[in-house]
JSON list of C-alpha atoms in Angstrom, two decimals:
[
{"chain": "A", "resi": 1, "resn": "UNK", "atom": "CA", "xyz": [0.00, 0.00, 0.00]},
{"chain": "A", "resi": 2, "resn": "UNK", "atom": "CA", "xyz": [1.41, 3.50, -0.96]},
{"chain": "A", "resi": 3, "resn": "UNK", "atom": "CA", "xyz": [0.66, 5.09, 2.35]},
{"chain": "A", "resi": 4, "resn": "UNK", "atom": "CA", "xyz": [2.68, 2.14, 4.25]},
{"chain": "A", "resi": 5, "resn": "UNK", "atom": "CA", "xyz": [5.91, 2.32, 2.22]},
{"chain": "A", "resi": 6, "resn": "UNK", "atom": "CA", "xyz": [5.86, 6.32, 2.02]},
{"chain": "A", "resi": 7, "resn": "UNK", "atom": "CA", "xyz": [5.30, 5.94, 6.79]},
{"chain": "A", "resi": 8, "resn": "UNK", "atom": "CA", "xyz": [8.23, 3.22, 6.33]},
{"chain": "A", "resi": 9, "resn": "UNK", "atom": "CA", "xyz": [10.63, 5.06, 4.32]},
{"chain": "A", "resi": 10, "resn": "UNK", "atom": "CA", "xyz": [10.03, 8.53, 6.47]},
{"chain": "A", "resi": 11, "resn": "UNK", "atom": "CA", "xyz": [10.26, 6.69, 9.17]},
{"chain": "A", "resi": 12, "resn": "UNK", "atom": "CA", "xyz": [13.51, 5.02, 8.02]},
{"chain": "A", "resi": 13, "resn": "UNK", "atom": "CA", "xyz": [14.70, 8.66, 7.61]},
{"chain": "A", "resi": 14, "resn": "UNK", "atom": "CA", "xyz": [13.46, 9.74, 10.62]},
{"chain": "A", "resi": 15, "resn": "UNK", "atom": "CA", "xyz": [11.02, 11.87, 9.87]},
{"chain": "A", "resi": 16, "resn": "UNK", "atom": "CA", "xyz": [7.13, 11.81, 11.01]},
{"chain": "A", "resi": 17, "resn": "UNK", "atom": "CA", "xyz": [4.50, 12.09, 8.21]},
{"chain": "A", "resi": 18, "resn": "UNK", "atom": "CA", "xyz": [3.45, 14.89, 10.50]},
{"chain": "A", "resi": 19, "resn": "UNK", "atom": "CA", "xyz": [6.57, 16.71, 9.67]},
{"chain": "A", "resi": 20, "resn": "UNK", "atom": "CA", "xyz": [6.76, 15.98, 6.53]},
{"chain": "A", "resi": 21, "resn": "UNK", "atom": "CA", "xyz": [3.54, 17.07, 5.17]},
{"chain": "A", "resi": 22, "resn": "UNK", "atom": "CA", "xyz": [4.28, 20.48, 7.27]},
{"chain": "A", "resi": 23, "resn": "UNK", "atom": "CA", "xyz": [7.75, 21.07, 5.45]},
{"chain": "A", "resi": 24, "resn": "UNK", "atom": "CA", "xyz": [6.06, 19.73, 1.91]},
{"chain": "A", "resi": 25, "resn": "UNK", "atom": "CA", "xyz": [3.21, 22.34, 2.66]},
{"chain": "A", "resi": 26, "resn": "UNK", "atom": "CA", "xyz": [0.70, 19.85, 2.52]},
{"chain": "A", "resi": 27, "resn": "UNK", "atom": "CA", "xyz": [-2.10, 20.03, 4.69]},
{"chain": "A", "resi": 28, "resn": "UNK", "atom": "CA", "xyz": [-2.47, 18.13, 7.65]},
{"chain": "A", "resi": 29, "resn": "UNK", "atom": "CA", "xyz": [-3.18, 14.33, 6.94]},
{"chain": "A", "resi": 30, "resn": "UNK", "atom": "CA", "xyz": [-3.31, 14.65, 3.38]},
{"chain": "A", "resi": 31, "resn": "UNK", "atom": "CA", "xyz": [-0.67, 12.04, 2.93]},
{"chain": "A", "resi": 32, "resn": "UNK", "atom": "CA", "xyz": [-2.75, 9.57, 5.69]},
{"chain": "A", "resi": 33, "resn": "UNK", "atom": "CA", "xyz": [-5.28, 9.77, 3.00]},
{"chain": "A", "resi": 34, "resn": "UNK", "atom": "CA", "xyz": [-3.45, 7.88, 0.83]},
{"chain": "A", "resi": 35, "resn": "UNK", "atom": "CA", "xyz": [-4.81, 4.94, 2.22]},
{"chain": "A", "resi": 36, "resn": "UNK", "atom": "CA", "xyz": [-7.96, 5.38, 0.39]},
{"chain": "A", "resi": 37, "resn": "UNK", "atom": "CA", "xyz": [-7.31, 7.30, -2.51]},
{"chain": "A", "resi": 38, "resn": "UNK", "atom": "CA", "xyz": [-4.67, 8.39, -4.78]},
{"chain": "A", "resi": 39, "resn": "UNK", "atom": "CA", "xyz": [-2.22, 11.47, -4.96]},
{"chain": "A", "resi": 40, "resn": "UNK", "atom": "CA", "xyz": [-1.72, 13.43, -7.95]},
{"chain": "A", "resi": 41, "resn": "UNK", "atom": "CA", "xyz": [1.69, 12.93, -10.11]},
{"chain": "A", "resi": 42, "resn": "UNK", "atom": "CA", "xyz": [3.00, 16.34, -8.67]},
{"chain": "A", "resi": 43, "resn": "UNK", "atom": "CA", "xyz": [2.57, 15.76, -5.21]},
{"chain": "A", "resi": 44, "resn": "UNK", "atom": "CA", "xyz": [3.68, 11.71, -5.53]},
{"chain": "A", "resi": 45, "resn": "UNK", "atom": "CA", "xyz": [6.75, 13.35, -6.73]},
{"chain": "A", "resi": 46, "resn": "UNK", "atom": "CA", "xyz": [7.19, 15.88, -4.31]},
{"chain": "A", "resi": 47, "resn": "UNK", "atom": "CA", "xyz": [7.48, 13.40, -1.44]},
{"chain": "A", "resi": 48, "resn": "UNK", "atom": "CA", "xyz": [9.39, 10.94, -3.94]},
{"chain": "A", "resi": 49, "resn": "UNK", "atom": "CA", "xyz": [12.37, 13.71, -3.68]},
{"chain": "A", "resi": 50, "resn": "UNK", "atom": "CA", "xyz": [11.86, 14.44, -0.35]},
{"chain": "A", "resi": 51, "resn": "UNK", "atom": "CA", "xyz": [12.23, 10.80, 0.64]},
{"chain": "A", "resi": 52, "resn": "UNK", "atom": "CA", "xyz": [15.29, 10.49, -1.92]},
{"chain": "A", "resi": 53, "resn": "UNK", "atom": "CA", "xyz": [13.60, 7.48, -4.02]},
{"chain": "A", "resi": 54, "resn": "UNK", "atom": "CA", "xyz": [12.03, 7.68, -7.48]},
{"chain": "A", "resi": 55, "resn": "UNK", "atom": "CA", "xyz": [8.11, 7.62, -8.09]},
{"chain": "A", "resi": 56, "resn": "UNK", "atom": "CA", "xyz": [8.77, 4.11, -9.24]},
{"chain": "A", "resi": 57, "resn": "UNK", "atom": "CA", "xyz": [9.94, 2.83, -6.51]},
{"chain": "A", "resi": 58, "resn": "UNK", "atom": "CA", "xyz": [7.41, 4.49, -4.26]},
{"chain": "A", "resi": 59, "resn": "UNK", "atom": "CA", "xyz": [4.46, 3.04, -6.37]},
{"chain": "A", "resi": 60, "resn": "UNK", "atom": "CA", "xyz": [6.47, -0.58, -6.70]},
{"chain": "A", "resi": 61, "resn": "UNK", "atom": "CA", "xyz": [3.68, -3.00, -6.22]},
{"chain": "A", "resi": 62, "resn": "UNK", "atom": "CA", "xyz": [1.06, -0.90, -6.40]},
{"chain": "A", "resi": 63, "resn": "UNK", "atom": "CA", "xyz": [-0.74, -1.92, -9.71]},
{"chain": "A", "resi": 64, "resn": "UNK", "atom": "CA", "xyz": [-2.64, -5.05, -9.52]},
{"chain": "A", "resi": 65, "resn": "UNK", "atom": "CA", "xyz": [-2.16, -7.40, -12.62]},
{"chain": "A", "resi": 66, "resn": "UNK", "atom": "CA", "xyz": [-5.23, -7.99, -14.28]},
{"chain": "A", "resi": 67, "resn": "UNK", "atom": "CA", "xyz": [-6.38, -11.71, -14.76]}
]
C-alpha cells in the first residue's frame, strides 16, 4: 500500500508524516489519506524527492495485474 511504504521510508529517515507534510506544505493528513485514494503525479513526486527514491519505486507494487 502507498501510504505504508511512504510511513516506512520517512520513518527510516526519521522523519514523522506529520513533519513531513508540514515542510512539503501539505495540509495536515493529506498524505494519511493515501490509504484510500490516490495522490496526484506532482505531489507523488514531491514526497518521492523528499524521501530520496524515485516515483517508481514508491508506487512498486502498487498496480494489480489484471487476470
Amino acid at each position: 500500500m502507498l501510504y505504508e511504504k511512504v510511513k516506512d521510508l520517512a520513518t527510516k529517515r526519521g522523519v514523522s508524516i506529520q513533519q513531513m507534510e508540514q515542510d512539503l506544505g501539505f495540509s495536515s493528513s493529506y498524505i494519511s489519506k493515501w490509504r484510500v485514494s490516490n495522490p496526484s503525479a506532482i505531489n507523488l513526486q514531491k514526497v518521492a524527492n523528499y524521501l530520496d527514491v524515485t516515483m517508481e519505486e514508491l508506487m512498486d507494487g502498487e498496480k494489480e495485474l489484471a487476470d
